[in-house]
């Protein structure tokens, strides 16, 4: 069975949302790369201070302060970026809801009750047709067979033979160890895409 695409509008919203998230991701990557550079500069600065003279140390400390200031600014920008991500998610909650509500209408086109009703009807009518044909053929010969098998002399000689010719013997075989052919729970599982444990594909069924 060919299924319609359900989440048409939802996928549009996801694509739109991801495009905005990508902008945030690029900004975050750039800021973190800048942080790494500043950390490397700070490491080099501290090493240079160890053997530097007074005037050089003054310059290096001023440089270190500038590096710290830049680091603080970037950390603040990263926090603001995280807040912007959260705001975007909150803004898209209603957009997702509207899209999913619209897409959800498609599921109404697939009615498991109608499918179960259809195949229950087809199964029972097919079995009944076979059973009816067998009983019809049984009745065609039963009177002639009974004339012999129910004769008193035959019954006396073969008392149990009459039991071998009974209408109950002439019907489609049916061996089923469960109470029902398909249970409601199994149908509910199927609506979630799961098949009953132990279900086997019959021969000749594709």
C-alpha positions as a LaTeX table, in Angstrom:
\begin{tabular}{lrrr}
\hline
Residue & $x$ (\AA) & $y$ (\AA) & $z$ (\AA) \\
\hline
Unk1 & 0.00 & 0.00 & 0.00 \\
Unk2 & 1.40 & 3.38 & $-1.02$ \\
Unk3 & 1.34 & 5.87 & 1.83 \\
Unk4 & 0.90 & 9.59 & 1.45 \\
Unk5 & 3.56 & 11.82 & 2.95 \\
Unk6 & 2.16 & 12.85 & 6.35 \\
Unk7 & 4.54 & 15.54 & 7.61 \\
Unk8 & 4.59 & 17.86 & 4.58 \\
Unk9 & 4.06 & 21.14 & 6.47 \\
Unk10 & 6.03 & 19.95 & 9.49 \\
Unk11 & 9.09 & 19.23 & 7.33 \\
Unk12 & 8.88 & 22.74 & 5.88 \\
Unk13 & 8.92 & 24.18 & 9.40 \\
Unk14 & 11.83 & 21.89 & 10.41 \\
Unk15 & 13.81 & 23.09 & 7.37 \\
Unk16 & 13.07 & 26.72 & 8.22 \\
Unk17 & 14.00 & 26.20 & 11.88 \\
Unk18 & 17.25 & 24.39 & 11.02 \\
Unk19 & 18.30 & 27.24 & 8.71 \\
Unk20 & 18.00 & 29.67 & 11.63 \\
Unk21 & 19.80 & 27.28 & 13.97 \\
Unk22 & 22.61 & 26.99 & 11.43 \\
Unk23 & 23.19 & 30.75 & 11.70 \\
Unk24 & 23.54 & 30.38 & 15.47 \\
Unk25 & 25.87 & 27.39 & 15.02 \\
Unk26 & 28.15 & 29.35 & 12.70 \\
Unk27 & 28.25 & 32.25 & 15.14 \\
Unk28 & 29.04 & 29.89 & 18.01 \\
Unk29 & 31.84 & 28.19 & 16.04 \\
Unk30 & 33.38 & 31.58 & 15.21 \\
Unk31 & 33.20 & 32.79 & 18.82 \\
Unk32 & 34.68 & 29.54 & 20.18 \\
Unk33 & 37.49 & 29.70 & 17.60 \\
Unk34 & 38.20 & 33.25 & 18.75 \\
Unk35 & 38.28 & 32.02 & 22.36 \\
Unk36 & 40.89 & 29.38 & 21.47 \\
Unk37 & 43.01 & 32.08 & 19.82 \\
Unk38 & 42.76 & 34.28 & 22.91 \\
Unk39 & 43.68 & 31.39 & 25.20 \\
Unk40 & 46.78 & 30.74 & 23.07 \\
Unk41 & 47.67 & 34.45 & 23.20 \\
Unk42 & 47.23 & 34.46 & 26.99 \\
Unk43 & 49.47 & 31.40 & 27.38 \\
Unk44 & 52.19 & 33.06 & 25.26 \\
Unk45 & 51.75 & 36.32 & 27.19 \\
Unk46 & 52.22 & 34.65 & 30.59 \\
Unk47 & 55.33 & 32.85 & 29.35 \\
Unk48 & 56.77 & 36.13 & 28.03 \\
Unk49 & 56.14 & 37.84 & 31.39 \\
Unk50 & 58.33 & 35.36 & 33.25 \\
Unk51 & 61.63 & 36.64 & 31.85 \\
Unk52 & 60.59 & 40.17 & 30.83 \\
Unk53 & 61.93 & 43.43 & 32.18 \\
Unk54 & 59.78 & 45.97 & 33.98 \\
Unk55 & 58.69 & 48.02 & 31.00 \\
Unk56 & 57.94 & 44.86 & 28.96 \\
Unk57 & 55.98 & 43.37 & 31.86 \\
Unk58 & 53.85 & 46.53 & 32.05 \\
Unk59 & 53.10 & 46.23 & 28.34 \\
Unk60 & 52.42 & 42.47 & 28.62 \\
Unk61 & 50.10 & 42.92 & 31.61 \\
Unk62 & 48.16 & 45.58 & 29.73 \\
Unk63 & 47.95 & 43.17 & 26.81 \\
Unk64 & 46.78 & 40.36 & 29.15 \\
Unk65 & 44.05 & 42.66 & 30.53 \\
Unk66 & 42.88 & 43.34 & 27.00 \\
Unk67 & 42.82 & 39.59 & 26.28 \\
Unk68 & 40.74 & 39.02 & 29.45 \\
Unk69 & 38.31 & 41.77 & 28.43 \\
Unk70 & 37.87 & 40.22 & 24.99 \\
Unk71 & 37.38 & 36.80 & 26.60 \\
Unk72 & 34.66 & 38.19 & 28.89 \\
Unk73 & 32.92 & 39.81 & 25.92 \\
Unk74 & 32.96 & 36.55 & 23.94 \\
Unk75 & 31.64 & 34.55 & 26.92 \\
Unk76 & 28.83 & 37.09 & 27.27 \\
Unk77 & 28.07 & 36.77 & 23.55 \\
Unk78 & 27.97 & 32.97 & 23.91 \\
Unk79 & 25.48 & 33.29 & 26.76 \\
Unk80 & 23.36 & 35.67 & 24.67 \\
Unk81 & 23.53 & 33.18 & 21.82 \\
Unk82 & 22.25 & 30.41 & 24.09 \\
Unk83 & 19.39 & 32.67 & 25.17 \\
Unk84 & 18.61 & 33.35 & 21.50 \\
Unk85 & 18.46 & 29.58 & 20.85 \\
Unk86 & 15.99 & 29.14 & 23.69 \\
Unk87 & 13.89 & 32.07 & 22.43 \\
Unk88 & 13.83 & 30.52 & 18.95 \\
Unk89 & 12.62 & 27.18 & 20.34 \\
Unk90 & 9.87 & 28.90 & 22.32 \\
Unk91 & 8.84 & 30.88 & 19.23 \\
Unk92 & 8.62 & 27.71 & 17.14 \\
Unk93 & 6.45 & 25.71 & 19.58 \\
Unk94 & 3.24 & 27.23 & 18.16 \\
Unk95 & 4.55 & 26.97 & 14.59 \\
Unk96 & 5.23 & 23.25 & 15.09 \\
Unk97 & 1.81 & 22.75 & 16.68 \\
Unk98 & 0.02 & 24.39 & 13.75 \\
Unk99 & 2.01 & 22.40 & 11.18 \\
Unk100 & 1.48 & 19.06 & 12.98 \\
Unk101 & $-2.23$ & 19.80 & 13.40 \\
Unk102 & $-2.51$ & 20.46 & 9.69 \\
Unk103 & $-0.51$ & 17.34 & 8.77 \\
Unk104 & $-2.47$ & 15.22 & 11.26 \\
Unk105 & $-5.55$ & 15.43 & 9.05 \\
Unk106 & $-3.92$ & 12.99 & 6.62 \\
Unk107 & $-4.05$ & 10.16 & 9.20 \\
Unk108 & $-7.85$ & 10.28 & 9.03 \\
Unk109 & $-7.62$ & 8.89 & 5.51 \\
Unk110 & $-6.27$ & 5.61 & 6.90 \\
Unk111 & $-8.92$ & 3.80 & 8.93 \\
Unk112 & $-7.76$ & 0.54 & 10.54 \\
Unk113 & $-11.35$ & $-0.30$ & 11.54 \\
Unk114 & $-12.44$ & $-0.26$ & 7.89 \\
Unk115 & $-9.46$ & $-2.44$ & 6.92 \\
Unk116 & $-10.26$ & $-4.95$ & 9.69 \\
Unk117 & $-13.95$ & $-4.94$ & 8.70 \\
Unk118 & $-13.07$ & $-5.46$ & 5.02 \\
Unk119 & $-10.77$ & $-8.43$ & 5.57 \\
Unk120 & $-13.06$ & $-9.97$ & 8.21 \\
Unk121 & $-15.84$ & $-9.91$ & 5.61 \\
Unk122 & $-13.58$ & $-11.27$ & 2.85 \\
Unk123 & $-12.20$ & $-14.02$ & 5.11 \\
Unk124 & $-15.60$ & $-15.19$ & 6.38 \\
Unk125 & $-17.33$ & $-15.03$ & 3.00 \\
Unk126 & $-14.52$ & $-17.01$ & 1.33 \\
Unk127 & $-14.59$ & $-19.68$ & 4.05 \\
Unk128 & $-18.40$ & $-19.75$ & 3.98 \\
Unk129 & $-18.42$ & $-20.21$ & 0.21 \\
Unk130 & $-16.10$ & $-23.23$ & 0.51 \\
Unk131 & $-18.16$ & $-24.64$ & 3.38 \\
Unk132 & $-21.42$ & $-24.11$ & 1.51 \\
Unk133 & $-20.04$ & $-25.85$ & $-1.59$ \\
Unk134 & $-18.84$ & $-28.80$ & 0.50 \\
Unk135 & $-22.21$ & $-29.16$ & 2.25 \\
Unk136 & $-24.01$ & $-28.95$ & $-1.08$ \\
Unk137 & $-21.89$ & $-31.75$ & $-2.49$ \\
Unk138 & $-22.41$ & $-33.76$ & 0.70 \\
Unk139 & $-26.18$ & $-33.48$ & 0.37 \\
Unk140 & $-26.00$ & $-34.69$ & $-3.24$ \\
Unk141 & $-24.63$ & $-38.05$ & $-2.16$ \\
Unk142 & $-25.81$ & $-38.35$ & 1.44 \\
Unk143 & $-29.19$ & $-39.95$ & 0.70 \\
Unk144 & $-27.62$ & $-42.66$ & $-1.45$ \\
Unk145 & $-24.84$ & $-43.31$ & 1.08 \\
Unk146 & $-27.29$ & $-43.34$ & 3.98 \\
Unk147 & $-29.46$ & $-45.90$ & 2.20 \\
Unk148 & $-26.57$ & $-48.33$ & 2.46 \\
Unk149 & $-24.86$ & $-47.33$ & 5.69 \\
Unk150 & $-28.09$ & $-47.02$ & 7.70 \\
Unk151 & $-29.45$ & $-50.36$ & 6.62 \\
Unk152 & $-30.10$ & $-52.45$ & 9.71 \\
Unk153 & $-27.99$ & $-55.35$ & 8.44 \\
Unk154 & $-25.08$ & $-53.02$ & 7.67 \\
Unk155 & $-25.43$ & $-51.31$ & 11.04 \\
Unk156 & $-25.39$ & $-54.70$ & 12.74 \\
Unk157 & $-22.25$ & $-55.75$ & 10.88 \\
Unk158 & $-20.53$ & $-52.36$ & 10.96 \\
Unk159 & $-22.04$ & $-50.42$ & 13.90 \\
Unk160 & $-19.51$ & $-47.58$ & 13.82 \\
Unk161 & $-19.27$ & $-47.14$ & 10.06 \\
Unk162 & $-22.11$ & $-44.60$ & 9.96 \\
Unk163 & $-19.98$ & $-42.24$ & 12.09 \\
Unk164 & $-17.46$ & $-41.93$ & 9.24 \\
Unk165 & $-20.04$ & $-40.28$ & 7.02 \\
Unk166 & $-21.21$ & $-37.17$ & 8.81 \\
Unk167 & $-21.73$ & $-33.63$ & 7.49 \\
Unk168 & $-19.34$ & $-32.28$ & 10.16 \\
Unk169 & $-16.49$ & $-34.13$ & 8.50 \\
Unk170 & $-17.02$ & $-32.33$ & 5.21 \\
Unk171 & $-16.05$ & $-28.74$ & 5.83 \\
Unk172 & $-12.81$ & $-26.74$ & 5.49 \\
Unk173 & $-10.24$ & $-27.71$ & 8.08 \\
Unk174 & $-9.60$ & $-25.08$ & 10.72 \\
Unk175 & $-6.92$ & $-25.46$ & 13.37 \\
Unk176 & $-6.47$ & $-22.39$ & 15.53 \\
Unk177 & $-5.14$ & $-22.42$ & 19.07 \\
Unk178 & $-6.14$ & $-18.86$ & 19.96 \\
Unk179 & $-9.55$ & $-17.58$ & 21.01 \\
Unk180 & $-9.76$ & $-15.19$ & 18.05 \\
Unk181 & $-8.12$ & $-15.03$ & 14.64 \\
Unk182 & $-7.03$ & $-11.44$ & 15.27 \\
Unk183 & $-7.34$ & $-9.78$ & 18.66 \\
Unk184 & $-8.07$ & $-6.11$ & 19.23 \\
Unk185 & $-4.69$ & $-5.73$ & 20.96 \\
Unk186 & $-2.94$ & $-7.09$ & 17.85 \\
Unk187 & $-4.74$ & $-4.55$ & 15.66 \\
Unk188 & $-3.78$ & $-1.73$ & 18.05 \\
Unk189 & $-0.15$ & $-2.95$ & 17.89 \\
Unk190 & $-0.34$ & $-2.96$ & 14.09 \\
Unk191 & $-1.54$ & 0.67 & 14.12 \\
Unk192 & 1.81 & 1.45 & 15.82 \\
Unk193 & 3.70 & $-0.44$ & 13.11 \\
Unk194 & 4.35 & $-3.58$ & 15.19 \\
Unk195 & 3.40 & $-7.13$ & 14.19 \\
Unk196 & 2.41 & $-9.82$ & 16.71 \\
Unk197 & 5.27 & $-11.97$ & 17.99 \\
Unk198 & 5.42 & $-15.27$ & 16.12 \\
Unk199 & 3.44 & $-14.02$ & 13.10 \\
Unk200 & 4.58 & $-15.99$ & 10.06 \\
Unk201 & 4.04 & $-15.24$ & 6.41 \\
Unk202 & 1.86 & $-17.99$ & 4.90 \\
Unk203 & 3.08 & $-19.82$ & 1.81 \\
Unk204 & 1.94 & $-18.14$ & $-1.39$ \\
Unk205 & 1.35 & $-14.78$ & 0.31 \\
Unk206 & 3.59 & $-11.93$ & $-0.79$ \\
\hline
\end{tabular}
